[in-house]
């Protein structure tokens, strides 16, 4: 139940996860409703390592909607934000009008204050719009009492991949057929407990240049890449089926190979765009090389990479191979400063090092985040964790200097 | 046609030169590995031999014990299947000709062994494709020696190295993919001669090589085996691009020619990335050159300069004579050369030009010192292979 302070202020805090696609979304068939040209599938990462926390407060005393992101007040008139707010309010009013009184929905006509933080740095280049919009939409739905089945569509209109962050484990975003997008929704394929041995490493690469943003990048691809339509119409549908199958069979080599192929095809489409888009840098190429040589050494796919619209690598592997592969990364990408790590240190055998046969790239990787599959969004019950104070403004600890 | 030199009627010798060609619609992938038949047609521009060429001398004598070959001063293995293929095919055509009684040249030498010596006037280390000019030259020289008709040479050169057939002609050349299984219709032919578009200029930007790339033959094989996008490219995209490319060349429409060239280069590299494992031919400097071209064109609001990259980091730039000096200056500015005795711009002379501050500011890139080792400035060749006077 939202917290009521003199029945004038309701407040809810929730957290939502990041997701990493293994079959990529790249390209819209409708820019306003954010409907994709192909389905996509992702793995939701554990919130212990990566999450967005959002507090929404609602009060008749608020003059206007306001939003603070990572301590800084941002422009609430951003069309994507407006889209989410309007949609949630619309669903909420519809609910109120049908007489459902299980939660306090009178607040829907009041203004909201939104405060959101990530537990990972924005500069790391980790996609935060998915977790951010998922969290916003989920929190608003908790506040206004909107059914969860409708949230996919709302989150999607904030940021396409945000709908996948509404579920835990393995999630697909079905492209849908209807023009109004009502069937373009995310759904869980399997829960996070289905494949407990799966591990995920994010290799945060030293960023050189600012990349082309996803929204304009994918728009350019749709407009100019002659290969993209074929990917969307022919390649992805069969890959979606295959991906779901290999996940259900817990077939890591097949899962890994398909993941790498789809990452590469996404970047191929970027190269086939005019002008061409390059998200992978030298270090990204070396990581790709390293993975292929490592797998070749063992004669099987033990480790798989995937890259989004930036140079950071996300590595999928199984628990058994995690320690060794982290050690391999440390060896070939020696870090600047030795940091505390929570992964067991093992010695690499020299045959492996020799066989991989690559020059080390010092400081090519800034740091590694080690995580696994995790659950969907949840409500934070402890009122001490609200990011907004009773006055509806961000707490001192949240504001950046 | 030159008569082979006869020394006591025991040794015949012919020397020829052949040009390099740079594809604007790329060949990448075979439908037949033995006959070297491609999955799509391709189109190239033949470069002027004054700057880039292969020179080959072939001598034939009853006194030679075995076939031998020297490439750039070093004796190589004559049993290389591609070389064998060319030698066998040329000999086969030549015997067929002798048997039909055509006596315009001395073809008795076809049963003798040959000594082959071949050099390029550009360094192999530069990573400039030399197999096209090399095999074209070999095949052409052998044909001169053994009296084989030029129409048959396409197929022979092709079996040495696919793109070699395009080096048998000057100007703008297409290699038609063909339909027959025996490859008899998979031939090169001239689209337009070089004199058709005299303002066209070509710059080769030789990039500092870091790592050895995956070779073309194994690279394209991996792409055919693993890229799901390649078949679509070959069956749908390239046929329509070939038509368009021929049209824009005939119309001398540089902006359209340039844009299509860049798109096909990028799509080729996209296919390499869609290969498993992925192949990366473009390096950081290649990416920067691409960026530079797009920004330069954007500044002027039109496509004045176009890039194309083959299976390596070197850039080939197409432009028109009017823009040549300024663009070379732009390259010098953003890729300042190492100060040394070696010339930065080789080949055809390029006038110096001043760059406006506005242009430099608008391009807005950090200079990459020594990213480009040197530039070869050339143009489209007049004519094709020719036989040197002795």
PDB file of C-alpha atoms in Angstrom, chain A residues 241-385:
ATOM      1  CA  UNK A 241      12.648 -20.345 -32.130  1.00  0.00           C
ATOM      2  CA  UNK A 242      16.111 -21.785 -31.874  1.00  0.00           C
ATOM      3  CA  UNK A 243      17.064 -19.566 -28.928  1.00  0.00           C
ATOM      4  CA  UNK A 244      13.981 -20.535 -26.963  1.00  0.00           C
ATOM      5  CA  UNK A 245      14.706 -24.174 -27.653  1.00  0.00           C
ATOM      6  CA  UNK A 246      18.363 -24.055 -26.608  1.00  0.00           C
ATOM      7  CA  UNK A 247      17.514 -22.178 -23.423  1.00  0.00           C
ATOM      8  CA  UNK A 248      14.863 -24.733 -22.524  1.00  0.00           C
ATOM      9  CA  UNK A 249      17.378 -27.497 -23.230  1.00  0.00           C
ATOM     10  CA  UNK A 250      20.044 -25.614 -21.226  1.00  0.00           C
ATOM     11  CA  UNK A 251      22.359 -26.248 -24.183  1.00  0.00           C
ATOM     12  CA  UNK A 252      25.158 -23.789 -23.487  1.00  0.00           C
ATOM     13  CA  UNK A 253      27.305 -24.349 -26.608  1.00  0.00           C
ATOM     14  CA  UNK A 254      24.300 -23.780 -28.862  1.00  0.00           C
ATOM     15  CA  UNK A 255      23.111 -20.841 -26.736  1.00  0.00           C
ATOM     16  CA  UNK A 256      26.564 -19.299 -26.846  1.00  0.00           C
ATOM     17  CA  UNK A 257      27.085 -19.715 -30.572  1.00  0.00           C
ATOM     18  CA  UNK A 258      23.694 -18.269 -31.430  1.00  0.00           C
ATOM     19  CA  UNK A 259      24.259 -15.340 -29.057  1.00  0.00           C
ATOM     20  CA  UNK A 260      27.583 -14.498 -30.692  1.00  0.00           C
ATOM     21  CA  UNK A 261      26.144 -14.822 -34.178  1.00  0.00           C
ATOM     22  CA  UNK A 262      23.298 -12.469 -33.402  1.00  0.00           C
ATOM     23  CA  UNK A 263      25.567  -9.908 -31.802  1.00  0.00           C
ATOM     24  CA  UNK A 264      27.781 -10.018 -34.894  1.00  0.00           C
ATOM     25  CA  UNK A 265      24.835  -9.743 -37.247  1.00  0.00           C
ATOM     26  CA  UNK A 266      23.561  -6.673 -35.383  1.00  0.00           C
ATOM     27  CA  UNK A 267      26.944  -5.022 -35.813  1.00  0.00           C
ATOM     28  CA  UNK A 268      27.006  -6.147 -39.436  1.00  0.00           C
ATOM     29  CA  UNK A 269      23.722  -4.296 -39.982  1.00  0.00           C
ATOM     30  CA  UNK A 270      25.300  -1.218 -38.395  1.00  0.00           C
ATOM     31  CA  UNK A 271      28.134  -1.479 -40.894  1.00  0.00           C
ATOM     32  CA  UNK A 272      25.616  -1.912 -43.720  1.00  0.00           C
ATOM     33  CA  UNK A 273      23.971   1.344 -42.624  1.00  0.00           C
ATOM     34  CA  UNK A 274      24.769   4.540 -44.514  1.00  0.00           C
ATOM     35  CA  UNK A 275      26.790   6.234 -43.178  1.00  0.00           C
ATOM     36  CA  UNK A 276      28.150   3.145 -41.422  1.00  0.00           C
ATOM     37  CA  UNK A 277      28.003   2.870 -37.627  1.00  0.00           C
ATOM     38  CA  UNK A 278      30.916   1.384 -35.680  1.00  0.00           C
ATOM     39  CA  UNK A 279      30.116   0.411 -32.107  1.00  0.00           C
ATOM     40  CA  UNK A 280      32.912  -2.119 -31.647  1.00  0.00           C
ATOM     41  CA  UNK A 281      36.346  -0.670 -31.000  1.00  0.00           C
ATOM     42  CA  UNK A 282      39.798  -2.269 -30.993  1.00  0.00           C
ATOM     43  CA  UNK A 283      39.341  -3.676 -27.508  1.00  0.00           C
ATOM     44  CA  UNK A 284      35.965  -5.106 -28.444  1.00  0.00           C
ATOM     45  CA  UNK A 285      37.611  -6.868 -31.406  1.00  0.00           C
ATOM     46  CA  UNK A 286      40.307  -8.253 -29.135  1.00  0.00           C
ATOM     47  CA  UNK A 287      37.731  -9.553 -26.679  1.00  0.00           C
ATOM     48  CA  UNK A 288      35.949 -11.274 -29.554  1.00  0.00           C
ATOM     49  CA  UNK A 289      39.246 -12.775 -30.674  1.00  0.00           C
ATOM     50  CA  UNK A 290      40.014 -13.921 -27.147  1.00  0.00           C
ATOM     51  CA  UNK A 291      36.677 -15.687 -26.785  1.00  0.00           C
ATOM     52  CA  UNK A 292      37.060 -17.555 -30.070  1.00  0.00           C
ATOM     53  CA  UNK A 293      40.595 -18.658 -29.260  1.00  0.00           C
ATOM     54  CA  UNK A 294      39.613 -19.696 -25.739  1.00  0.00           C
ATOM     55  CA  UNK A 295      36.748 -21.799 -27.083  1.00  0.00           C
ATOM     56  CA  UNK A 296      38.950 -23.224 -29.796  1.00  0.00           C
ATOM     57  CA  UNK A 297      41.523 -24.309 -27.215  1.00  0.00           C
ATOM     58  CA  UNK A 298      38.894 -26.357 -25.417  1.00  0.00           C
ATOM     59  CA  UNK A 299      37.194 -27.486 -28.607  1.00  0.00           C
ATOM     60  CA  UNK A 300      33.791 -26.269 -27.410  1.00  0.00           C
ATOM     61  CA  UNK A 301      31.855 -23.073 -26.828  1.00  0.00           C
ATOM     62  CA  UNK A 302      32.407 -22.396 -23.120  1.00  0.00           C
ATOM     63  CA  UNK A 303      32.136 -18.630 -23.261  1.00  0.00           C
ATOM     64  CA  UNK A 304      30.067 -16.321 -25.465  1.00  0.00           C
ATOM     65  CA  UNK A 305      30.142 -12.573 -26.061  1.00  0.00           C
ATOM     66  CA  UNK A 306      27.453 -10.119 -26.966  1.00  0.00           C
ATOM     67  CA  UNK A 307      27.769  -6.393 -27.609  1.00  0.00           C
ATOM     68  CA  UNK A 308      25.088  -3.734 -27.683  1.00  0.00           C
ATOM     69  CA  UNK A 309      25.355  -0.231 -29.102  1.00  0.00           C
ATOM     70  CA  UNK A 310      28.741   0.399 -27.517  1.00  0.00           C
ATOM     71  CA  UNK A 311      32.131  -1.187 -26.922  1.00  0.00           C
ATOM     72  CA  UNK A 312      31.299  -3.020 -23.648  1.00  0.00           C
ATOM     73  CA  UNK A 313      31.244  -6.774 -23.815  1.00  0.00           C
ATOM     74  CA  UNK A 314      28.739  -8.934 -21.993  1.00  0.00           C
ATOM     75  CA  UNK A 315      30.071 -12.448 -21.564  1.00  0.00           C
ATOM     76  CA  UNK A 316      27.869 -15.451 -20.896  1.00  0.00           C
ATOM     77  CA  UNK A 317      29.406 -18.572 -19.414  1.00  0.00           C
ATOM     78  CA  UNK A 318      28.709 -21.379 -16.953  1.00  0.00           C
ATOM     79  CA  UNK A 319      29.726 -21.313 -13.309  1.00  0.00           C
ATOM     80  CA  UNK A 320      32.380 -23.974 -13.888  1.00  0.00           C
ATOM     81  CA  UNK A 321      34.316 -21.820 -16.341  1.00  0.00           C
ATOM     82  CA  UNK A 322      33.851 -18.472 -14.650  1.00  0.00           C
ATOM     83  CA  UNK A 323      37.032 -18.305 -12.582  1.00  0.00           C
ATOM     84  CA  UNK A 324      39.321 -19.407 -15.349  1.00  0.00           C
ATOM     85  CA  UNK A 325      37.847 -17.068 -17.896  1.00  0.00           C
ATOM     86  CA  UNK A 326      38.054 -14.080 -15.557  1.00  0.00           C
ATOM     87  CA  UNK A 327      41.717 -14.978 -15.060  1.00  0.00           C
ATOM     88  CA  UNK A 328      42.178 -15.148 -18.829  1.00  0.00           C
ATOM     89  CA  UNK A 329      40.676 -11.687 -19.165  1.00  0.00           C
ATOM     90  CA  UNK A 330      42.927 -10.343 -16.428  1.00  0.00           C
ATOM     91  CA  UNK A 331      45.949 -11.863 -18.124  1.00  0.00           C
ATOM     92  CA  UNK A 332      45.281 -10.499 -21.594  1.00  0.00           C
ATOM     93  CA  UNK A 333      43.777  -7.212 -20.421  1.00  0.00           C
ATOM     94  CA  UNK A 334      45.885  -6.423 -17.356  1.00  0.00           C
ATOM     95  CA  UNK A 335      44.076  -3.880 -15.248  1.00  0.00           C
ATOM     96  CA  UNK A 336      45.508  -0.617 -14.046  1.00  0.00           C
ATOM     97  CA  UNK A 337      45.172  -1.271 -10.364  1.00  0.00           C
ATOM     98  CA  UNK A 338      44.698  -4.588  -8.700  1.00  0.00           C
ATOM     99  CA  UNK A 339      41.289  -4.420  -7.127  1.00  0.00           C
ATOM    100  CA  UNK A 340      39.466  -6.570  -4.697  1.00  0.00           C
ATOM    101  CA  UNK A 341      37.683  -9.295  -6.517  1.00  0.00           C
ATOM    102  CA  UNK A 342      35.100 -11.782  -5.497  1.00  0.00           C
ATOM    103  CA  UNK A 343      36.158 -14.403  -7.920  1.00  0.00           C
ATOM    104  CA  UNK A 344      38.511 -17.199  -6.972  1.00  0.00           C
ATOM    105  CA  UNK A 345      42.035 -16.768  -8.333  1.00  0.00           C
ATOM    106  CA  UNK A 346      43.423 -19.704 -10.229  1.00  0.00           C
ATOM    107  CA  UNK A 347      46.604 -20.117 -12.172  1.00  0.00           C
ATOM    108  CA  UNK A 348      46.273 -20.284 -15.911  1.00  0.00           C
ATOM    109  CA  UNK A 349      48.086 -23.106 -17.602  1.00  0.00           C
ATOM    110  CA  UNK A 350      50.837 -21.868 -19.877  1.00  0.00           C
ATOM    111  CA  UNK A 351      49.665 -23.983 -22.807  1.00  0.00           C
ATOM    112  CA  UNK A 352      46.387 -22.070 -22.796  1.00  0.00           C
ATOM    113  CA  UNK A 353      48.181 -18.740 -22.691  1.00  0.00           C
ATOM    114  CA  UNK A 354      50.516 -19.784 -25.470  1.00  0.00           C
ATOM    115  CA  UNK A 355      47.724 -21.145 -27.607  1.00  0.00           C
ATOM    116  CA  UNK A 356      45.667 -18.000 -27.308  1.00  0.00           C
ATOM    117  CA  UNK A 357      48.707 -16.162 -28.598  1.00  0.00           C
ATOM    118  CA  UNK A 358      47.594 -12.556 -28.204  1.00  0.00           C
ATOM    119  CA  UNK A 359      49.502  -9.492 -27.078  1.00  0.00           C
ATOM    120  CA  UNK A 360      48.152  -8.258 -23.736  1.00  0.00           C
ATOM    121  CA  UNK A 361      46.227  -4.994 -23.932  1.00  0.00           C
ATOM    122  CA  UNK A 362      46.934  -3.138 -20.669  1.00  0.00           C
ATOM    123  CA  UNK A 363      44.038  -1.160 -19.256  1.00  0.00           C
ATOM    124  CA  UNK A 364      41.851  -2.079 -22.231  1.00  0.00           C
ATOM    125  CA  UNK A 365      39.163  -3.131 -19.753  1.00  0.00           C
ATOM    126  CA  UNK A 366      38.356  -0.792 -16.895  1.00  0.00           C
ATOM    127  CA  UNK A 367      36.540  -3.296 -14.735  1.00  0.00           C
ATOM    128  CA  UNK A 368      34.371  -6.368 -14.715  1.00  0.00           C
ATOM    129  CA  UNK A 369      30.918  -6.794 -13.161  1.00  0.00           C
ATOM    130  CA  UNK A 370      30.155 -10.410 -12.354  1.00  0.00           C
ATOM    131  CA  UNK A 371      26.495 -11.371 -12.068  1.00  0.00           C
ATOM    132  CA  UNK A 372      23.829 -13.900 -13.113  1.00  0.00           C
ATOM    133  CA  UNK A 373      20.219 -14.101 -14.188  1.00  0.00           C
ATOM    134  CA  UNK A 374      17.788 -12.434 -11.797  1.00  0.00           C
ATOM    135  CA  UNK A 375      14.172 -11.598 -11.050  1.00  0.00           C
ATOM    136  CA  UNK A 376      11.896  -8.914 -12.362  1.00  0.00           C
ATOM    137  CA  UNK A 377      10.987  -5.619 -10.685  1.00  0.00           C
ATOM    138  CA  UNK A 378       9.926  -5.545  -7.072  1.00  0.00           C
ATOM    139  CA  UNK A 379       8.598  -3.189  -4.456  1.00  0.00           C
ATOM    140  CA  UNK A 380      10.943  -1.958  -1.740  1.00  0.00           C
ATOM    141  CA  UNK A 381       9.096  -2.299   1.506  1.00  0.00           C
ATOM    142  CA  UNK A 382      11.498  -0.522   3.818  1.00  0.00           C
ATOM    143  CA  UNK A 383      10.487   3.169   3.965  1.00  0.00           C
ATOM    144  CA  UNK A 384      14.063   4.151   4.802  1.00  0.00           C
ATOM    145  CA  UNK A 385      14.957   3.363   1.219  1.00  0.00           C
TER     146      UNK A 385
END
